[in-house]
Coordinates of C-alpha atoms in Angstrom, one line a residue:
M1 CA 74.5 -38.8 23.7
S2 CA 76.1 -36.4 26.1
P3 CA 74.5 -35.8 29.5
S4 CA 72.4 -32.6 29.9
P5 CA 74.2 -29.8 31.7
E6 CA 70.8 -28.5 33.0
P7 CA 71.1 -29.9 36.6
S8 CA 74.5 -28.3 37.1
H9 CA 73.2 -25.0 35.7
K10 CA 70.2 -25.2 38.1
T11 CA 72.5 -25.9 41.0
S12 CA 74.7 -23.0 40.1
L13 CA 71.7 -20.7 40.0
L14 CA 70.4 -22.0 43.4
R15 CA 73.8 -21.2 44.8
R16 CA 73.7 -17.7 43.5
I17 CA 70.3 -17.1 45.0
G18 CA 71.4 -18.6 48.3
S19 CA 74.5 -16.4 48.2
A20 CA 72.4 -13.3 47.5
W21 CA 70.2 -13.9 50.6
L22 CA 73.2 -14.8 52.7
N23 CA 74.9 -11.6 51.6
V24 CA 71.8 -9.6 52.6
V25 CA 72.0 -11.1 56.0
A26 CA 75.7 -10.3 56.3
K27 CA 75.2 -6.8 55.1
L28 CA 72.3 -6.0 57.5
G29 CA 74.1 -7.8 60.3
G30 CA 77.2 -5.7 59.7
T31 CA 75.1 -2.5 59.6
A32 CA 73.5 -3.5 62.9
L33 CA 76.9 -4.2 64.5
S34 CA 78.3 -0.9 63.2
F35 CA 75.3 0.8 64.8
G36 CA 76.2 -1.1 68.0
V37 CA 79.7 0.2 67.9
Y38 CA 78.5 3.7 67.8
I39 CA 76.2 3.1 70.8
A40 CA 79.1 1.5 72.7
L41 CA 81.5 4.4 71.8
A42 CA 78.9 6.9 73.0
R43 CA 78.9 5.1 76.4
W44 CA 82.6 4.5 76.6
M45 CA 83.8 8.0 75.6
S46 CA 83.2 11.5 76.8
P47 CA 80.8 13.5 74.6
E48 CA 83.7 15.7 73.3
A49 CA 85.9 12.6 72.4
F50 CA 82.9 10.8 70.8
A51 CA 82.1 13.9 68.7
E52 CA 85.8 14.1 67.6
V53 CA 85.7 10.4 66.5
V54 CA 82.4 10.9 64.6
V55 CA 83.8 14.0 62.8
M56 CA 87.0 12.1 61.8
L57 CA 85.1 9.0 60.6
T58 CA 82.7 11.2 58.6
W59 CA 85.6 12.9 56.8
L60 CA 87.3 9.5 56.4
A61 CA 84.2 8.1 54.6
I62 CA 84.2 11.1 52.2
A63 CA 87.9 10.8 51.6
T64 CA 87.6 7.1 51.0
A65 CA 84.9 7.6 48.4
F66 CA 87.0 10.2 46.5
G67 CA 90.3 8.3 47.1
G68 CA 88.7 5.1 45.8
L69 CA 88.1 6.6 42.4
S70 CA 85.4 4.0 41.7
M71 CA 88.3 1.5 41.4
P72 CA 86.6 -1.3 43.4
L73 CA 83.9 -1.4 40.7
V74 CA 86.5 -1.2 38.0
V75 CA 88.2 -4.2 39.5
V76 CA 84.9 -6.1 39.6
R77 CA 84.2 -5.2 36.0
H78 CA 87.5 -5.8 34.3
V79 CA 89.0 -8.6 36.5
A80 CA 85.9 -10.8 36.3
E81 CA 85.5 -10.2 32.5
N82 CA 89.1 -10.8 31.6
L83 CA 89.5 -13.8 33.8
A84 CA 86.5 -15.3 32.1
A85 CA 88.1 -14.6 28.7
G86 CA 91.4 -16.1 29.8
Q87 CA 93.2 -12.7 29.7
V88 CA 94.9 -13.1 33.1
G89 CA 97.5 -10.5 32.2
V90 CA 95.0 -7.8 31.5
A91 CA 93.1 -8.7 34.7
R92 CA 96.3 -8.5 36.8
G93 CA 97.3 -5.2 35.1
T94 CA 93.9 -3.7 36.0
Y95 CA 94.2 -4.7 39.6
R96 CA 97.7 -3.3 39.9
F97 CA 96.8 0.0 38.3
A98 CA 93.7 0.3 40.6
L99 CA 95.9 -0.2 43.7
A100 CA 98.6 2.2 42.5
A101 CA 96.0 4.9 41.6
I102 CA 94.1 4.7 44.9
V103 CA 97.3 4.6 47.1
A104 CA 98.7 7.6 45.3
V105 CA 95.5 9.6 45.7
S106 CA 94.9 8.6 49.3
L107 CA 98.5 9.4 50.3
S108 CA 98.1 12.9 48.7
L109 CA 94.8 13.5 50.5
G110 CA 96.1 12.3 53.8
G111 CA 99.3 14.3 53.5
L112 CA 97.3 17.4 52.7
A113 CA 95.1 16.9 55.7
V114 CA 98.1 16.5 58.0
V115 CA 99.7 19.8 56.6
L116 CA 96.4 21.7 57.1
A117 CA 96.1 20.3 60.6
A118 CA 99.7 21.4 61.4
L119 CA 98.8 24.9 60.3
G120 CA 95.8 24.9 62.5
W121 CA 93.3 25.2 59.6
L122 CA 91.3 22.1 60.7
G123 CA 90.6 23.4 64.2
S124 CA 92.5 23.9 67.3
T125 CA 90.7 21.6 69.8
P126 CA 93.0 19.5 72.1
G127 CA 94.3 16.4 70.3
R128 CA 93.0 17.6 66.9
F129 CA 96.4 17.2 65.2
M130 CA 96.8 13.7 66.5
S131 CA 93.3 12.7 65.4
V132 CA 93.8 14.1 61.9
T133 CA 97.2 12.3 61.6
I134 CA 95.8 8.9 62.6
T135 CA 92.8 9.4 60.4
A136 CA 95.1 10.3 57.5
A137 CA 97.1 7.1 58.1
L138 CA 93.8 5.2 58.2
L139 CA 92.8 6.5 54.8
V140 CA 95.3 4.3 52.9
P141 CA 94.3 0.9 54.3
S142 CA 90.6 2.0 54.0
V143 CA 90.8 2.6 50.3
V144 CA 93.0 -0.5 49.8
L145 CA 90.3 -2.5 51.6
T146 CA 87.7 -1.4 49.1
V147 CA 89.8 -2.6 46.2
Q148 CA 90.6 -5.9 47.9
T149 CA 86.9 -6.3 48.5
G150 CA 86.3 -5.6 44.8
L151 CA 88.8 -8.3 43.9
L152 CA 87.1 -10.9 46.1
Q153 CA 83.8 -9.9 44.5
A154 CA 85.3 -10.4 41.0
L155 CA 86.4 -13.8 42.2
K156 CA 82.8 -14.5 43.3
Q157 CA 83.7 -14.5 46.9
V158 CA 81.1 -11.8 47.6
V159 CA 79.7 -13.1 50.9
L160 CA 83.2 -13.7 52.3
A161 CA 84.2 -10.1 51.4
E162 CA 81.1 -8.8 53.1
L163 CA 81.7 -10.8 56.2
L164 CA 85.3 -9.7 56.5
T165 CA 84.8 -6.0 55.8
N166 CA 81.4 -5.2 57.3
T167 CA 80.8 -7.9 59.9
V168 CA 84.2 -8.9 61.3
R169 CA 85.4 -5.3 61.6
P170 CA 82.7 -4.1 64.1
I171 CA 83.1 -7.3 66.1
L172 CA 86.9 -6.8 66.4
L173 CA 86.3 -3.2 67.4
L174 CA 83.8 -4.1 70.1
I175 CA 86.1 -6.8 71.5
G176 CA 89.2 -4.7 71.5
L177 CA 87.7 -1.4 72.7
G178 CA 85.4 -3.1 75.1
G179 CA 88.2 -5.0 76.7
L180 CA 90.3 -1.8 76.9
W181 CA 87.4 0.0 78.6
L182 CA 86.8 -2.8 81.0
A183 CA 90.5 -2.9 81.9
T184 CA 90.8 0.8 82.5
R185 CA 87.2 1.8 83.5
S186 CA 88.0 5.3 82.2
P187 CA 86.6 7.1 79.1
L188 CA 88.4 6.2 75.9
A189 CA 90.4 8.9 74.1
A190 CA 89.6 9.8 70.5
S191 CA 93.2 8.9 69.5
T192 CA 92.8 5.5 71.1
V193 CA 89.6 4.7 69.2
L194 CA 91.0 5.9 65.9
A195 CA 94.2 3.8 66.4
A196 CA 91.9 0.8 67.0
Y197 CA 90.2 1.5 63.7
L198 CA 93.6 1.7 62.0
L199 CA 94.8 -1.6 63.5
T200 CA 91.6 -3.3 62.5
A201 CA 91.8 -2.0 58.9
L202 CA 95.4 -3.3 58.6
L203 CA 94.3 -6.7 59.9
L204 CA 91.5 -6.9 57.4
V205 CA 93.6 -5.8 54.5
T206 CA 96.0 -8.7 55.4
A207 CA 93.1 -11.1 55.7
L208 CA 91.5 -10.1 52.4
W209 CA 94.9 -10.2 50.6
W210 CA 95.4 -13.8 51.9
K211 CA 91.9 -15.0 50.9
A212 CA 92.2 -13.4 47.5
R213 CA 95.6 -15.1 47.0
Q214 CA 93.9 -18.4 47.7
A215 CA 91.0 -17.8 45.3
L216 CA 93.1 -16.4 42.4
P217 CA 93.9 -18.8 39.5
A218 CA 97.4 -20.3 39.5
A219 CA 98.2 -18.4 36.2
W220 CA 97.8 -15.1 38.1
R221 CA 101.2 -15.5 39.8
I222 CA 103.1 -16.5 36.7
T223 CA 101.5 -14.1 34.2
S224 CA 103.0 -10.6 33.7
P225 CA 100.5 -7.7 34.1
E226 CA 99.4 -6.0 30.9
D227 CA 98.6 -2.3 30.6
N228 CA 94.9 -1.6 30.8
R229 CA 94.9 1.9 32.2
R230 CA 92.9 3.6 29.4
A231 CA 90.0 1.1 29.7
A232 CA 90.1 1.2 33.5
M233 CA 90.0 5.0 33.6
H234 CA 87.1 5.1 31.1
T235 CA 85.2 2.7 33.2
A236 CA 86.0 4.5 36.4
M237 CA 84.7 7.8 35.0
G238 CA 81.4 6.1 34.1
F239 CA 81.0 4.6 37.5
M240 CA 81.9 7.9 39.2
L241 CA 79.1 9.7 37.3
V242 CA 76.6 7.0 38.3
M243 CA 77.7 7.3 41.9
I244 CA 77.4 11.1 41.9
A245 CA 73.9 10.9 40.3
A246 CA 72.9 8.2 42.8
A247 CA 74.1 10.3 45.8
L248 CA 72.1 13.3 44.5
N249 CA 69.1 11.1 44.0
E250 CA 69.3 9.9 47.6
R251 CA 69.6 13.3 49.1
V252 CA 67.6 15.7 47.0
D253 CA 64.4 15.0 49.0
M254 CA 66.0 15.9 52.3
L255 CA 67.6 19.0 50.9
L256 CA 64.3 20.3 49.5
L257 CA 62.3 19.3 52.6
G258 CA 64.9 21.1 54.7
A259 CA 64.3 24.2 52.6
T260 CA 60.5 24.1 52.5
G261 CA 59.3 21.8 55.2
R262 CA 58.5 22.3 58.9
P263 CA 61.1 21.1 61.5
E264 CA 58.7 18.3 62.7
D265 CA 58.4 17.0 59.2
I266 CA 62.1 17.1 58.6
G267 CA 62.7 15.1 61.8
A268 CA 60.1 12.5 60.9
Y269 CA 61.3 12.1 57.3
A270 CA 64.9 11.7 58.6
V271 CA 63.7 8.8 60.7
A272 CA 61.8 7.3 57.8
T273 CA 64.8 7.5 55.4
R274 CA 67.1 6.1 58.0
F275 CA 65.1 2.9 58.0
G276 CA 64.5 3.1 54.3
Q277 CA 68.2 3.0 53.7
A278 CA 68.2 -0.6 55.1
I279 CA 66.3 -1.6 52.0
I280 CA 68.8 0.0 49.7
V281 CA 71.7 -1.7 51.6
A282 CA 69.9 -5.1 51.2
V283 CA 69.2 -4.5 47.5
N284 CA 72.9 -3.6 46.9
A285 CA 73.9 -6.8 48.6
V286 CA 71.8 -8.8 46.1
S287 CA 73.3 -6.8 43.2
A288 CA 76.8 -7.4 44.4
V289 CA 76.3 -11.2 44.0
M290 CA 75.0 -10.7 40.4
A291 CA 77.7 -8.4 39.2
P292 CA 80.7 -10.8 38.6
H293 CA 78.4 -13.4 37.0
F294 CA 76.9 -10.8 34.7
V295 CA 80.3 -9.4 33.7
E296 CA 81.3 -12.9 32.6
Q297 CA 78.4 -12.9 30.1
L298 CA 79.4 -9.6 28.4
Q299 CA 81.1 -11.2 25.4
A300 CA 78.1 -13.5 24.9
I301 CA 75.8 -10.5 25.1
K302 CA 77.8 -8.7 22.4
D303 CA 77.6 -11.9 20.3
G304 CA 73.8 -11.9 20.6
R305 CA 73.6 -14.8 23.1
T306 CA 71.7 -13.3 26.0
A307 CA 70.1 -16.5 27.4
A308 CA 72.4 -16.9 30.4
A309 CA 72.4 -13.2 31.2
Q310 CA 68.7 -13.0 30.9
D311 CA 68.2 -15.8 33.3
L312 CA 70.7 -14.3 35.8
V313 CA 69.1 -10.8 35.7
S314 CA 65.5 -12.2 35.9
R315 CA 66.4 -14.3 39.0
T316 CA 68.1 -11.3 40.6
A317 CA 65.1 -9.2 39.9
R318 CA 62.8 -11.7 41.6
T319 CA 65.0 -12.0 44.6
T320 CA 65.1 -8.3 44.9
L321 CA 61.3 -8.0 44.7
W322 CA 60.8 -10.6 47.4
L323 CA 63.3 -8.7 49.6
C324 CA 61.5 -5.4 49.1
L325 CA 58.1 -7.0 49.7
L326 CA 59.3 -8.5 52.9
A327 CA 60.7 -5.1 54.0
L328 CA 57.3 -3.5 53.1
V329 CA 55.4 -6.0 55.2
F330 CA 57.9 -5.6 58.0
F331 CA 57.7 -1.8 58.1
A332 CA 53.9 -1.9 57.7
L333 CA 53.6 -4.1 60.7
L334 CA 56.3 -2.8 63.0
G335 CA 56.7 0.8 61.7
P336 CA 54.9 2.5 64.6
W337 CA 57.1 0.7 67.1
L338 CA 60.3 1.5 65.1
A339 CA 59.4 5.2 64.9
A340 CA 58.6 5.3 68.6
L341 CA 62.2 4.2 69.3
F342 CA 63.2 7.8 68.4
G343 CA 60.8 9.3 70.8
P344 CA 57.1 10.5 70.9
H345 CA 57.7 13.3 68.5
Y346 CA 58.4 10.9 65.6
G347 CA 55.3 8.8 65.5
H348 CA 54.2 10.3 62.2
A349 CA 57.3 8.9 60.5
Y350 CA 55.3 5.7 60.0
L351 CA 53.4 6.7 56.9
P352 CA 56.4 8.2 55.0
L353 CA 58.3 5.0 55.8
V354 CA 55.6 2.8 54.3
V355 CA 55.4 5.0 51.3
L356 CA 59.2 4.8 50.7
A357 CA 59.2 1.1 51.1
G358 CA 56.3 0.8 48.7
G359 CA 58.2 2.9 46.2
Q360 CA 61.2 0.6 46.5
A361 CA 59.0 -2.5 45.9
L362 CA 57.4 -0.9 42.8
A363 CA 60.9 0.0 41.5
A364 CA 62.0 -3.6 42.1
L365 CA 59.5 -4.7 39.5
F366 CA 61.8 -3.3 36.8
G367 CA 64.9 -5.2 38.1
P368 CA 68.6 -4.3 38.2
A369 CA 68.5 -2.6 34.8
A370 CA 70.8 0.4 35.8
L371 CA 73.5 -1.9 37.1
A372 CA 73.3 -4.2 34.1
C373 CA 73.8 -1.3 31.6
T374 CA 76.6 0.2 33.8
L375 CA 78.5 -3.1 33.9
A376 CA 78.0 -3.5 30.2
G377 CA 79.8 -0.2 29.6
S378 CA 76.8 2.1 29.2
P379 CA 76.7 4.2 32.4
R380 CA 74.9 7.0 30.6
V381 CA 71.7 4.9 30.8
A382 CA 71.8 4.9 34.6
V383 CA 72.9 8.6 34.8
A384 CA 70.1 9.8 32.5
S385 CA 67.5 7.7 34.3
L386 CA 68.7 9.0 37.7
L387 CA 68.7 12.6 36.5
A388 CA 65.1 12.2 35.3
G389 CA 64.2 10.7 38.7
I390 CA 65.9 13.6 40.5
A391 CA 64.0 16.2 38.4
T392 CA 60.7 14.4 39.1
N393 CA 61.5 14.1 42.8
A394 CA 62.4 17.8 43.0
V395 CA 59.3 19.0 41.2
L396 CA 57.0 16.8 43.2
N397 CA 58.7 17.8 46.5
L398 CA 58.0 21.5 45.7
V399 CA 54.3 20.6 45.0
L400 CA 53.6 18.1 47.7
V401 CA 55.7 19.1 50.7
P402 CA 53.8 22.3 51.5
R403 CA 50.6 20.4 51.8
F404 CA 51.5 16.9 52.9
G405 CA 54.8 17.4 54.7
A406 CA 57.0 14.3 55.2
T407 CA 54.5 12.1 53.5
G408 CA 54.5 14.3 50.4
A409 CA 58.3 14.1 50.4
A410 CA 58.1 10.3 50.6
A411 CA 55.6 10.2 47.7
A412 CA 57.8 12.4 45.6
T413 CA 60.9 10.2 46.2
A414 CA 58.9 7.1 45.5
C415 CA 57.7 8.5 42.2
G416 CA 61.2 9.5 41.2
T417 CA 62.6 6.1 42.1
V418 CA 60.0 4.2 40.1
L419 CA 60.5 6.5 37.1
A420 CA 64.2 6.1 37.1
A421 CA 63.9 2.3 37.4
G422 CA 61.3 2.2 34.5
L423 CA 63.5 4.3 32.2
S424 CA 66.5 2.1 33.0
W425 CA 64.5 -1.0 32.2
L426 CA 63.3 0.4 28.9
R427 CA 66.8 1.5 27.7
T428 CA 68.4 -1.8 28.9
R429 CA 65.9 -3.8 26.9
Q430 CA 66.6 -1.7 23.8
M431 CA 70.4 -1.7 24.1
L432 CA 71.2 -5.1 25.5
G433 CA 68.1 -7.1 24.4
I434 CA 67.6 -8.1 28.1
D435 CA 64.3 -7.7 29.9
S436 CA 65.4 -7.0 33.5
S437 CA 61.9 -6.9 34.9
V438 CA 60.3 -9.6 37.1
L439 CA 57.7 -10.1 34.4
A440 CA 60.2 -11.2 31.8
S441 CA 59.0 -14.2 29.9
R442 CA 60.8 -17.3 31.2
Q443 CA 60.5 -18.8 27.7
S444 CA 62.5 -16.0 26.1
A445 CA 65.8 -17.4 27.4
V446 CA 64.9 -20.9 26.1
I447 CA 64.0 -19.4 22.7
T448 CA 67.2 -17.4 22.6
S449 CA 69.3 -20.3 23.6
A450 CA 67.7 -22.6 21.0
A451 CA 68.2 -20.0 18.3
S452 CA 71.9 -19.6 19.1

C-alpha cells in the first residue's frame, strides 16, 4: 500500500499561504519605502528639480505600462503552463518573444520622446532634454524588469521577485542618493536622480536574470525555443482589455466626483482612496502567489478535474478575506489619526475610507474569480464584470454625491466593486466549475477528486 500524499499536499498549501502573507508584507514594505524615497527627494532637491523628477517618473510609469504590452502576465500564463506540461521549447519561445516585443516597443517610444524633446515639443525648461533622454534610456530596463519579474513569478519565485523589484530598489536609491547628498550637502539635480534610477534598474535586471537562470530547469538551456507568438498575442490582448477596464474602474469615482463634488469632498475622497489603494496592493500580492499554481492546473480543469484548482482558489479567497478584514479593522480604529496626517481639513476622509474598506471586504467574499477566468483564457468575464461595476459606480455617483459628498462616492464605488466581484464569481462557477467564494464547500474538492 503506497503512502498517502496528503501530508505533502498540506505542506505545499501551507507554504503557499505563508508565501502569500510574506508577499503582502514585501509589497506593503516596498510601497512604504517608495513613499520614503519621495519624501527624501523632496528634502534633498529643489522644488523645481523635484517637480521635474516627478513628471519624468509619471511619464515613465505610463510608458512602461504601454511598452510592457501585458507581456509580464503573458509570461506568467504561458511559461508556467508549458513548463508544467513539459513543453519547455514553447515556454522559452514565449519568453523570448515577450522580451523582443517589449524591447522593440520601448525603444520606439523612447526614441520618439528624445526626438520630441530635441524639437522642444516637450517643454523648454533648463535640463529638460537631458531629463527626457535619461528617462527614455530608463524605459528599456524598466519594461525588461517587468518581464523578468513575470518569469520569476512563473517559476514560483513570487516573493523573491517582489523583494528585488519593489523593496530592494528603494533601499538602493535611498543609500546611493542619501550618500551623495551627505557628501555634497547640496541639492541633487534632476539628471543625477534619474541617472540613479537608471543604474538601479540595470542592477536589478542583472540580479533578476541571474536568479531566474538559477531557478529555470536544466532543459531550458538545451531546448530550442518554439514559436508561440499567436497564442501570446491573443493572451496579451485579453490581459490588456482587463487592465484598461480595471484602470477605468479605479478612477471613474474620482472623475465623477471631480465633476460634481465640492473641493473639500474631492480632497477628502482623494485621501481615502490613497489609503484604500493599500488594500488593492495587498490583495494583488496574494493573487500573484496563486497565479502560477493555478496556471499549472489549467489542463486538469479542461479535463474536468477541478479538485486541486478548487482547493487553491478557496484558500486564496480565505487569505484575501482575512487580509481585507484586518485592513477594515485597522482603518476603523486608526482612520481618524491617518486622515489627520494630511491636515485638519481632511478629517472627514475617515467615513469614506471605512466604507471603501468595507466594500473591499464584501468583494473578497467572492474570491479571485476575475483572475481565475482571465488566467484560464476567458478575460471577457473580467471585462464584462468590471464594465457592469463601472456603470453601477457611475450611476450611483451621480445620485449619491450631490447629497452625501465623499461618503456617497465611496458607497457608489463599494457597490460597483461588490457587483463586479459577484458577477465574476457567478460566471467563473458556470464556466470553470470552480466556486471561488470563501463559502465554497470544502467537501466539493474531495467529491470531485474521488469521482475522477
